[in-house]
Coordinates of C-alpha atoms in Angstrom, one line a residue:
Chain A
M17 CA 121.4 22.1 245.1
E18 CA 119.4 20.9 242.3
A19 CA 115.8 20.1 242.9
E20 CA 116.4 16.5 241.5
F21 CA 118.7 15.5 244.2
I22 CA 116.4 16.8 247.0
V23 CA 113.4 14.9 245.6
H24 CA 115.5 11.7 245.3
A25 CA 116.8 12.1 248.8
G26 CA 113.2 12.4 250.1
Q27 CA 112.0 9.3 248.0
Y28 CA 114.8 7.0 249.6
L29 CA 114.2 8.3 253.0
G30 CA 110.4 7.9 252.6
A31 CA 110.9 4.3 251.3
G32 CA 113.0 3.4 254.5
L33 CA 110.4 4.9 256.8
C34 CA 107.5 3.3 255.1
I35 CA 108.7 -0.3 255.2
G36 CA 110.6 0.2 258.5
L37 CA 107.6 1.3 260.4
G38 CA 105.0 -0.7 258.3
A39 CA 106.8 -4.2 259.1
I40 CA 106.3 -3.7 262.8
G41 CA 102.7 -4.0 263.2
A42 CA 102.0 -6.9 260.9
A43 CA 104.8 -8.9 262.5
L44 CA 103.5 -8.3 266.0
G45 CA 99.8 -9.3 265.0
E46 CA 101.0 -12.4 263.2
G47 CA 103.1 -13.4 266.1
Y48 CA 100.2 -13.1 268.4
T49 CA 98.1 -15.3 266.1
G50 CA 100.9 -17.9 265.7
G51 CA 101.3 -17.9 269.6
L52 CA 97.6 -18.6 270.3
A53 CA 97.6 -21.2 267.4
N54 CA 100.1 -23.1 269.3
T55 CA 98.4 -22.9 272.5
S56 CA 95.3 -24.3 270.8
I57 CA 97.3 -27.1 269.3
S58 CA 98.8 -28.2 272.5
R59 CA 95.3 -28.4 273.8
R60 CA 94.0 -30.6 271.0
P61 CA 96.9 -31.8 269.0
A62 CA 94.6 -33.9 266.6
M63 CA 93.2 -30.6 265.2
A64 CA 96.5 -29.2 264.3
P65 CA 95.9 -29.1 260.5
T66 CA 92.7 -27.0 260.9
Y67 CA 94.4 -24.6 263.4
T68 CA 97.4 -24.3 261.1
R69 CA 95.1 -23.4 258.2
T70 CA 93.1 -20.9 260.1
M71 CA 96.4 -19.4 261.5
L72 CA 97.8 -18.9 257.9
V73 CA 94.4 -17.4 256.7
A74 CA 94.5 -14.9 259.6
Q75 CA 98.1 -14.1 259.1
A76 CA 97.7 -13.6 255.5
V77 CA 95.0 -10.8 256.2
A78 CA 97.3 -9.4 258.8
E79 CA 100.1 -9.3 256.2
T80 CA 98.1 -7.1 253.9
S81 CA 99.1 -3.8 255.6
A82 CA 102.8 -4.6 255.4
I83 CA 102.4 -5.6 251.7
F84 CA 100.9 -2.1 251.2
A85 CA 103.8 -0.7 253.0
L86 CA 106.2 -2.8 250.7
M87 CA 104.3 -1.7 247.6
V88 CA 104.7 2.1 248.5
S89 CA 108.3 1.5 249.4
V90 CA 109.1 -0.1 246.1
L91 CA 107.1 2.7 244.3
L92 CA 109.2 5.4 246.0
L93 CA 112.4 3.6 245.2
F94 CA 111.8 3.1 241.5
T95 CA 109.6 6.0 240.4
D96 CA 111.3 9.2 239.6
L97 CA 109.2 11.9 241.2
S98 CA 111.4 15.0 240.5
G99 CA 109.5 15.8 237.2
M100 CA 106.4 16.7 239.5
G101 CA 108.1 19.6 241.3
V102 CA 110.5 20.2 244.1
C103 CA 107.9 19.8 246.9
Q104 CA 107.8 16.1 245.8
W105 CA 110.7 15.2 248.4
A106 CA 108.0 16.1 251.1
A107 CA 105.4 14.0 249.3
A108 CA 107.7 10.9 249.4
I109 CA 108.5 11.3 253.0
G110 CA 104.8 11.9 253.8
A111 CA 103.8 9.0 251.8
G112 CA 106.2 6.7 253.8
L113 CA 105.0 8.1 257.1
S114 CA 101.4 7.7 256.0
M115 CA 101.6 4.1 254.9
G116 CA 104.4 3.1 257.4
L117 CA 102.5 4.4 260.5
G118 CA 99.1 3.4 259.2
A119 CA 100.1 -0.2 258.6
F120 CA 101.3 -0.4 262.3
G121 CA 97.9 -0.2 263.8
S122 CA 96.1 -2.4 261.3
G123 CA 98.8 -5.1 261.4
I124 CA 98.5 -5.4 265.1
G125 CA 94.8 -5.1 265.1
A126 CA 94.2 -7.8 262.4
G127 CA 96.2 -10.2 264.4
L128 CA 94.0 -10.0 267.5
P129 CA 90.8 -11.5 266.1
G130 CA 93.0 -14.1 264.3
G131 CA 94.4 -15.4 267.6
Q132 CA 91.1 -15.2 269.4
A133 CA 89.3 -17.2 266.6
I134 CA 91.8 -20.1 266.7
W135 CA 91.7 -20.3 270.4
G136 CA 87.9 -20.3 270.2
L137 CA 88.0 -23.1 267.7
S138 CA 89.8 -25.2 270.4
R139 CA 87.0 -24.5 272.8
Q140 CA 84.0 -25.0 270.3
P141 CA 85.3 -26.9 267.3
Q142 CA 81.7 -27.2 265.8
T143 CA 81.7 -23.4 265.3
A144 CA 84.4 -23.7 262.6
S145 CA 82.8 -22.1 259.6
H146 CA 81.1 -19.3 261.5
M147 CA 84.2 -18.6 263.5
T148 CA 86.3 -18.1 260.3
T149 CA 83.6 -15.7 259.0
T150 CA 83.5 -13.7 262.2
M151 CA 87.4 -13.5 262.2
L152 CA 87.6 -12.4 258.5
V153 CA 84.9 -9.7 258.9
S154 CA 86.6 -8.3 262.0
Q155 CA 89.9 -8.3 260.4
A156 CA 88.7 -6.7 257.2
I157 CA 87.5 -3.7 259.3
C158 CA 90.8 -3.5 261.0
Q159 CA 92.4 -3.1 257.6
T160 CA 90.3 0.0 256.7
P161 CA 92.9 2.4 258.3
A162 CA 95.6 0.9 256.4
I163 CA 93.7 1.3 253.2
F164 CA 93.0 5.0 254.0
S165 CA 96.7 5.3 254.5
L166 CA 97.5 3.6 251.1
V167 CA 95.1 6.0 249.4
V168 CA 96.7 9.1 251.0
A169 CA 100.2 7.7 250.2
F170 CA 99.0 7.5 246.6
L171 CA 97.5 10.9 246.6
L172 CA 100.8 12.4 247.8
I173 CA 102.9 10.7 245.4
F174 CA 100.9 11.3 242.3
K175 CA 99.8 15.0 243.2
D176 CA 101.5 17.1 240.6
A177 CA 103.1 20.1 242.3
S178 CA 105.3 21.3 239.6
G179 CA 105.8 25.1 239.5
Y180 CA 105.0 25.3 243.3
P181 CA 107.7 26.9 245.4
L182 CA 109.5 24.6 247.9
W183 CA 107.7 26.2 250.7
P184 CA 104.9 26.3 252.1
Y185 CA 103.5 23.5 249.9
S186 CA 106.1 21.0 251.2
A187 CA 104.5 21.3 254.7
S188 CA 101.3 20.3 253.3
F189 CA 102.7 17.1 252.1
L190 CA 104.4 16.3 255.3
A191 CA 101.5 17.3 257.5
A192 CA 99.0 15.1 255.4
G193 CA 101.3 12.1 255.8
L194 CA 101.7 12.6 259.5
A195 CA 97.9 13.2 259.9
M196 CA 96.8 10.0 258.2
G197 CA 99.8 7.8 259.5
L198 CA 99.4 8.7 263.2
G199 CA 95.7 8.9 262.8
A200 CA 95.3 5.4 261.5
I201 CA 97.2 3.7 264.4
G202 CA 94.5 3.9 267.0
S203 CA 91.5 2.8 264.9
G204 CA 93.4 -0.2 263.4
W205 CA 94.5 -1.4 266.7
G206 CA 91.4 -0.6 268.7
G207 CA 89.2 -2.2 266.0
G208 CA 91.2 -5.4 266.5
M209 CA 90.6 -5.5 270.3
T210 CA 87.0 -5.3 269.6
G211 CA 87.1 -8.1 266.9
G212 CA 89.1 -10.3 269.2
A213 CA 86.6 -10.2 271.9
C214 CA 83.8 -10.9 269.5
C215 CA 85.5 -14.2 268.4
E216 CA 86.3 -14.9 272.0
G217 CA 82.7 -14.3 273.0
F218 CA 81.4 -16.3 270.1
A219 CA 83.5 -19.4 271.3
R220 CA 82.2 -19.1 274.8
Q221 CA 78.5 -18.6 273.8
P222 CA 78.0 -19.9 270.2
R223 CA 74.2 -19.0 270.5
L224 CA 74.9 -15.3 270.8
R225 CA 76.6 -15.1 267.4
S226 CA 74.3 -12.3 265.8
Q227 CA 74.3 -10.2 269.0
L228 CA 77.9 -10.2 269.3
M229 CA 78.4 -9.6 265.7
T230 CA 76.0 -6.5 265.8
M231 CA 77.9 -5.2 268.8
N232 CA 81.3 -5.9 267.0
L233 CA 80.2 -4.0 263.9
V234 CA 78.8 -1.0 265.5
G235 CA 81.7 -0.8 268.0
Q236 CA 84.3 -1.1 265.1
A237 CA 82.5 1.5 263.1
V238 CA 82.7 4.0 265.8
S239 CA 86.4 3.1 266.5
Q240 CA 86.9 4.0 262.8
T241 CA 85.7 7.6 263.2
P242 CA 89.0 9.0 264.3
A243 CA 90.8 7.6 261.2
I244 CA 88.1 9.1 259.1
F245 CA 88.6 12.5 260.7
A246 CA 92.3 12.0 260.0
L247 CA 91.7 11.1 256.3
L248 CA 89.5 14.2 255.9
I249 CA 92.3 16.6 257.3
A250 CA 95.0 14.8 255.1
I251 CA 92.9 15.2 251.9
M252 CA 92.1 18.8 252.9
L253 CA 95.8 19.6 253.4
V254 CA 96.8 18.2 250.1
V255 CA 94.0 19.4 247.9
G256 CA 93.6 22.7 249.6
G257 CA 97.1 23.3 250.5
K258 CA 98.3 26.8 250.2
T259 CA 101.0 27.3 247.4
E260 CA 102.1 30.7 248.7
G261 CA 102.6 32.1 252.2
N262 CA 105.1 32.7 255.0
I263 CA 106.4 30.7 258.0
L264 CA 103.1 31.0 259.7
T265 CA 101.5 29.0 256.7
V266 CA 104.0 26.3 257.3
A267 CA 103.3 26.3 261.0
T268 CA 99.4 26.1 260.7
T269 CA 99.7 23.2 258.2
L270 CA 102.1 21.2 260.4
G271 CA 100.0 22.1 263.5
A272 CA 96.9 20.9 262.0
G273 CA 98.4 17.6 260.7
L274 CA 100.0 16.9 264.1
A275 CA 96.9 17.8 266.1
I276 CA 94.5 15.4 264.3
G277 CA 97.2 12.7 263.8
F278 CA 98.1 12.4 267.6
G279 CA 94.6 13.2 268.7
A280 CA 93.1 10.2 266.7
I281 CA 95.3 7.8 268.4
G282 CA 93.7 7.7 271.9
S283 CA 90.1 7.9 270.8
G284 CA 90.6 5.1 268.2
L285 CA 92.2 2.8 270.9
G286 CA 89.7 3.8 273.5
N287 CA 86.6 3.2 271.4
G288 CA 88.0 -0.2 270.4
A289 CA 88.7 -1.0 274.1
N290 CA 85.1 0.2 275.0
A291 CA 83.5 -2.0 272.3
Q292 CA 85.8 -5.0 273.4
G293 CA 84.3 -4.5 277.0
A294 CA 80.8 -4.5 275.5
C295 CA 81.4 -7.7 273.6
E296 CA 82.7 -9.4 276.8
A297 CA 79.8 -8.1 278.7
V298 CA 77.3 -9.5 276.3
T299 CA 79.0 -12.8 276.7
M300 CA 78.7 -12.7 280.4
N301 CA 75.0 -11.7 280.4
S302 CA 73.3 -11.8 277.1
G303 CA 70.1 -10.6 278.8
T304 CA 71.5 -7.1 279.0
S305 CA 72.6 -6.7 275.5
K306 CA 70.3 -3.7 274.9
D307 CA 71.7 -1.9 277.7
M308 CA 75.2 -2.8 276.7
M309 CA 74.5 -1.1 273.5
T310 CA 73.5 2.2 275.1
F311 CA 76.5 2.0 277.5
M312 CA 78.9 1.3 274.7
L313 CA 77.6 4.2 272.6
V314 CA 77.6 6.6 275.5
G315 CA 81.1 5.5 276.5
Q316 CA 82.4 5.8 273.0
A317 CA 80.8 9.3 272.5
I318 CA 82.7 10.6 275.5
G319 CA 85.9 8.8 274.3
Q320 CA 85.5 10.5 271.2
T321 CA 85.8 14.1 272.7
P322 CA 89.5 14.2 272.5
V323 CA 89.7 13.6 268.8
I324 CA 86.9 16.2 268.3
F325 CA 89.0 18.7 270.3
A326 CA 92.0 17.9 268.0
L327 CA 89.6 18.2 264.9
V328 CA 88.5 21.6 266.0
V329 CA 92.0 22.8 266.5
S330 CA 93.1 21.5 263.3
L331 CA 90.3 23.1 261.4
M332 CA 91.0 26.4 263.1
L333 CA 94.6 26.2 262.3
I334 CA 93.7 25.6 258.6
F335 CA 91.0 28.3 258.3
I336 CA 91.8 31.1 260.7
P337 CA 94.2 33.7 259.1
F338 CA 96.1 34.4 262.4
S339 CA 96.8 37.9 261.0
G340 CA 98.0 39.1 264.5
M341 CA 100.6 36.4 264.9
P342 CA 104.2 37.7 264.3
A343 CA 105.6 36.1 261.1
N344 CA 108.7 34.8 262.7
L345 CA 109.9 31.7 264.8
V346 CA 107.9 32.8 267.9
G347 CA 104.6 32.6 265.9
F348 CA 105.7 29.3 264.2
S349 CA 106.4 27.8 267.7
A350 CA 103.2 28.9 269.2
L351 CA 101.0 27.4 266.4
V352 CA 103.0 24.0 266.2
G353 CA 103.0 23.9 270.0
A354 CA 99.0 24.4 270.0
G355 CA 98.8 21.3 267.7
L356 CA 101.1 19.3 269.7
S357 CA 99.4 20.2 273.0
V358 CA 95.8 19.3 271.9
G359 CA 97.0 16.2 270.1
I360 CA 99.2 14.4 272.4
A361 CA 97.2 15.3 275.5
G362 CA 94.3 13.7 273.9
I363 CA 95.9 10.2 273.6
G364 CA 95.7 9.5 277.4
S365 CA 92.3 10.8 277.9
G366 CA 90.8 9.0 274.8
F367 CA 92.2 5.7 275.8
G368 CA 91.5 6.1 279.5
N369 CA 87.8 6.8 278.7
G370 CA 87.7 3.8 276.7
L371 CA 89.0 1.5 279.5
N372 CA 86.4 3.1 281.9
G373 CA 83.6 2.5 279.5
A374 CA 84.6 -1.2 278.9
S375 CA 84.5 -1.8 282.6
A376 CA 81.2 0.0 283.0
C377 CA 79.8 -2.5 280.4
R378 CA 81.3 -5.5 282.4
G379 CA 79.9 -4.0 285.5
V380 CA 76.4 -3.8 284.0
A381 CA 76.6 -7.5 283.1
L382 CA 77.5 -8.4 286.7
A383 CA 74.6 -6.2 288.3
P384 CA 72.0 -5.3 285.7
A385 CA 69.6 -3.9 288.2
E386 CA 72.2 -1.2 289.2
R387 CA 72.6 0.2 285.5
G388 CA 71.5 3.7 286.6
S389 CA 74.2 4.1 289.4
M390 CA 76.8 2.4 287.1
L391 CA 76.2 5.0 284.4
T392 CA 76.7 7.7 287.0
L393 CA 80.0 6.1 288.2
M394 CA 81.2 5.7 284.5
L395 CA 80.4 9.3 283.7
V396 CA 82.1 10.7 286.8
G397 CA 85.2 8.6 286.1
Q398 CA 85.2 9.6 282.5
A399 CA 84.8 13.3 283.2
V400 CA 87.8 13.2 285.5
A401 CA 89.8 11.3 282.9
Q402 CA 88.8 14.0 280.3
T403 CA 90.5 16.8 282.4
P404 CA 94.1 16.3 280.7
A405 CA 92.4 16.5 277.3
I406 CA 90.7 19.8 278.3
F407 CA 94.0 21.2 279.8
G408 CA 95.5 20.3 276.4
L409 CA 92.8 22.2 274.5
L410 CA 93.1 25.1 276.9
V411 CA 96.9 25.4 276.2
A412 CA 96.3 25.2 272.6
F413 CA 93.9 28.0 272.7
I414 CA 96.2 30.1 274.7
L415 CA 99.2 29.6 272.3
M416 CA 97.0 30.4 269.3
F417 CA 95.2 33.4 270.5
K418 CA 97.7 35.2 273.0
G419 CA 99.3 38.2 271.5
Y420 CA 103.1 38.1 271.3
P421 CA 104.2 41.7 271.4
G422 CA 107.6 41.0 272.9
P423 CA 111.0 40.7 270.8
A424 CA 111.4 37.6 268.7
T425 CA 114.3 35.7 270.4
L426 CA 115.1 32.2 270.2
P427 CA 114.4 31.5 274.0
A428 CA 111.0 33.1 273.6
A429 CA 110.0 30.8 270.6
M430 CA 111.4 27.7 272.2
A431 CA 109.5 28.3 275.5
L432 CA 106.2 28.3 273.5
L433 CA 107.1 25.1 271.6
S434 CA 108.1 23.5 274.8
A435 CA 104.8 24.6 276.6
G436 CA 102.9 22.7 274.0
L437 CA 105.1 19.4 274.4
C438 CA 105.0 19.8 278.2
M439 CA 101.1 19.9 278.3
G440 CA 100.8 17.3 275.6
F441 CA 103.0 14.7 277.1
G442 CA 102.0 15.8 280.6
G443 CA 98.4 14.9 279.9
L444 CA 99.1 11.5 278.6
G445 CA 99.9 9.5 281.7
P446 CA 97.2 10.9 284.0
G447 CA 94.6 10.4 281.3
V448 CA 95.4 6.6 280.9
G449 CA 95.9 6.3 284.8
N450 CA 92.6 7.8 285.6
G451 CA 90.9 5.5 283.1
F452 CA 92.6 2.6 284.9
T453 CA 91.1 3.7 288.2
G454 CA 87.8 4.5 286.7
A455 CA 87.7 1.1 285.0
A456 CA 88.5 -0.8 288.3
A457 CA 86.0 1.2 290.1
C458 CA 83.2 0.2 287.7
E459 CA 84.0 -3.5 287.9
A460 CA 84.2 -3.3 291.7
A461 CA 80.9 -1.6 291.8
G462 CA 79.5 -4.5 289.6
H463 CA 80.8 -7.2 292.0
R464 CA 79.5 -5.2 295.1
P465 CA 76.7 -2.7 294.2
D466 CA 76.1 -2.1 297.8
Q467 CA 79.5 -0.4 298.2
R468 CA 79.3 2.0 295.4
G469 CA 79.5 5.0 297.5
L470 CA 82.7 3.9 299.2
I471 CA 84.1 2.8 295.8
M472 CA 83.4 6.2 294.1
R473 CA 84.9 8.0 297.0
T474 CA 88.1 5.9 296.6
M475 CA 88.0 6.4 292.9
L476 CA 87.8 10.2 293.1
V477 CA 90.7 10.3 295.8
A478 CA 92.8 8.2 293.6
Q479 CA 92.0 10.2 290.5
A480 CA 92.8 13.5 292.1
V481 CA 96.2 12.1 293.3
A482 CA 96.9 10.8 289.6
Q483 CA 95.7 14.1 288.3
S484 CA 98.4 16.0 290.0
T485 CA 101.2 15.5 287.5
A486 CA 98.9 16.9 284.7
I487 CA 98.4 19.9 286.8
Y488 CA 102.1 20.4 287.3
A489 CA 102.3 20.1 283.6
L490 CA 99.8 22.7 283.2
V491 CA 101.5 25.0 285.6
I492 CA 104.9 24.6 283.8
A493 CA 103.2 25.2 280.5
F494 CA 101.7 28.5 281.8
V495 CA 105.0 29.5 283.4
L496 CA 106.7 28.9 279.9
I497 CA 104.0 30.9 278.1
F498 CA 103.3 33.8 280.5
V499 CA 106.3 34.2 282.8
V500 CA 109.5 33.7 280.8
Chain B
M3 CA 116.6 36.6 265.2
E4 CA 119.5 36.8 262.8
N5 CA 122.2 36.9 265.2
I6 CA 121.6 34.4 268.0
S7 CA 123.9 34.9 270.9
G8 CA 125.4 31.9 273.1
A9 CA 123.2 33.0 276.0
D10 CA 120.2 32.8 274.0
L11 CA 120.9 29.4 272.7
V12 CA 121.4 28.2 276.3
R13 CA 118.1 29.8 277.5
A14 CA 116.3 28.3 274.6
A15 CA 117.6 24.8 275.3
A16 CA 116.8 25.1 279.1
F17 CA 113.2 25.9 278.1
I18 CA 112.9 23.1 275.8
G19 CA 114.4 20.9 278.5
A20 CA 111.9 22.0 281.0
G21 CA 108.9 21.2 278.9
I22 CA 110.2 17.7 278.0
A23 CA 111.3 17.1 281.6
M24 CA 107.7 17.9 283.0
G25 CA 105.9 16.5 280.1
L26 CA 107.5 13.1 279.8
G27 CA 108.0 13.1 283.7
A28 CA 104.2 13.3 284.2
I29 CA 103.5 10.1 282.3
G30 CA 104.8 7.5 284.7
P31 CA 103.2 8.9 287.9
G32 CA 100.0 9.5 286.0
V33 CA 99.7 5.9 284.9
G34 CA 101.2 4.4 287.9
E35 CA 99.1 6.2 290.4
G36 CA 96.0 5.4 288.4
F37 CA 96.9 1.7 288.4
A38 CA 97.3 1.6 292.1
G39 CA 94.1 3.5 292.5
G40 CA 92.4 1.0 290.4
K41 CA 93.7 -2.0 292.4
A42 CA 92.5 -0.2 295.6
C43 CA 89.0 0.2 294.2
E44 CA 89.0 -3.6 293.3
A45 CA 90.3 -4.5 296.7
I46 CA 87.7 -2.3 298.6
G47 CA 85.1 -3.9 296.5
R48 CA 86.1 -7.4 297.6
N49 CA 86.7 -6.4 301.3
P50 CA 84.9 -3.2 302.2
D51 CA 85.6 -3.5 305.8
E52 CA 89.2 -2.7 305.3
A53 CA 88.5 0.4 303.3
G54 CA 90.5 2.6 305.6
L55 CA 93.5 0.4 305.5
L56 CA 93.4 0.0 302.0
T57 CA 92.9 3.7 301.2
R58 CA 95.8 4.5 303.5
T59 CA 98.2 2.1 301.6
M60 CA 97.0 3.4 298.2
L61 CA 97.8 6.8 299.4
V62 CA 101.3 5.9 300.5
A63 CA 101.9 3.9 297.3
Q64 CA 100.8 6.9 295.3
A65 CA 102.8 9.4 297.4
V66 CA 105.9 7.3 296.4
A67 CA 104.9 7.2 292.8
E68 CA 104.4 10.8 292.8
S69 CA 108.0 11.5 293.8
T70 CA 109.3 11.2 290.3
G71 CA 106.6 13.8 289.1
I72 CA 107.9 16.1 291.8
Y73 CA 111.5 15.6 290.7
S74 CA 110.4 16.4 287.2
L75 CA 108.6 19.6 288.5
V76 CA 111.7 20.7 290.5
V77 CA 114.0 20.0 287.5
A78 CA 111.7 22.0 285.2
L79 CA 111.4 24.9 287.6
L80 CA 115.2 24.9 288.0
L81 CA 115.7 24.9 284.2
I82 CA 113.2 27.9 283.9
F83 CA 114.3 30.1 286.7
V84 CA 117.7 29.1 287.9
V85 CA 120.0 27.9 285.3

């Protein structure tokens, strides 16, 4: 088939993916804003014009990410990319995935401060101008991942790959799109949770404006880190992409993109949730805002671990030659499976750690004198919630570095890919569940510091039970790798 | 790898099925049991005198929630070793 047709087919597929995925987030976020606007109007009908105006401003900001997606979509429809090489089919699909998925998180995220700001105005009408500023600042930060996604989409579309053979460079384009698109979801959405809590807190305690804003900006900045890692890997994949190689080059490229893309989701969401809890805690008890900053940053640092695991695996996949790996479907499955395992398993742990950290902040606000024991409880809970991500990392390392001397059969290859999927998805649920338990334990200990021993024991028992399915997944992954 | 037999294809599909079964099957129990555990911690915080009863109830609820994870495990093992 002629290259021209392949590229055009990729462009149309990419355009559809881009606006299809990109339209989801903004609409959800705007719906949330609209819903809270009506709640506020029902409370104070006389203020309807003000609330409607604020709603429209907030929705316009949330719409931005969808407009980016529309722009990329139209660009893909009406620009002929076939002059820039046969790999451009993958650039078009990658650009669609990057912008489409990237717009999802930012669209939802930008809606959350919008809704909370209007609801806040109905509580404290005199805060109007400051509230709008707080809302717009929070929303602007939520849009950052969508802007990264737009940059990567343009980079992919306008990268001249003429003269490159179809493979392996097509994989660089696809992997860069996946990395940036998936990697933007968590940071955009998580940042919105933080911004929403900041607007809500400001409405409850207008005098805490500067403290809340500091917490909001620091918290959102940390939440953006996973998206920045994803941007880094995406740029490396496009600019440093290999133009010659074999099936293993394709595998390492795709594996690296999938690892950092999925791995960034949980940490982005979790860091946002953690900062949300810190903003709520400052509102509850402003005297503890210094402690709160410490708790938030410690919690976020631990919540960041899964994305750092994913970053490490991504960089290893990009830079290690894997010369001992058989250049066939077995090697391919092992390397892609490694990326999936560390990436997907990290989603649960990252988010779970964030929930836990958020509740620890609220717990300190309830019982400031007990902050030492609260820190212990938070760290123990987070350590347990981290286990699934560590299992994911372990399986990824085994897949990457175990030798494969056996015959290259289809079942042998699929068993390895399946092991990665199994540990990845299997780690997701226990990570989130352990986070729920740890979060509730921190809050309960805040209410009843005298019972913290009993509460910690219950937490550990419950987490051990919730961990069991991650252990089943690990066992099945080991059986798939070592036995069959 | 050039000539893939029908039996190979079946085994490959069984392995992929096992991974998906255990992987996806672990999500629900993990989240659900964690939620139940969280509520138990909250309840014990509110009423520590009933800690024994609350823990027992939590474990019963988690055991039930675990069942689907065990179904997934059994099916995954069947796919790997039996079929």
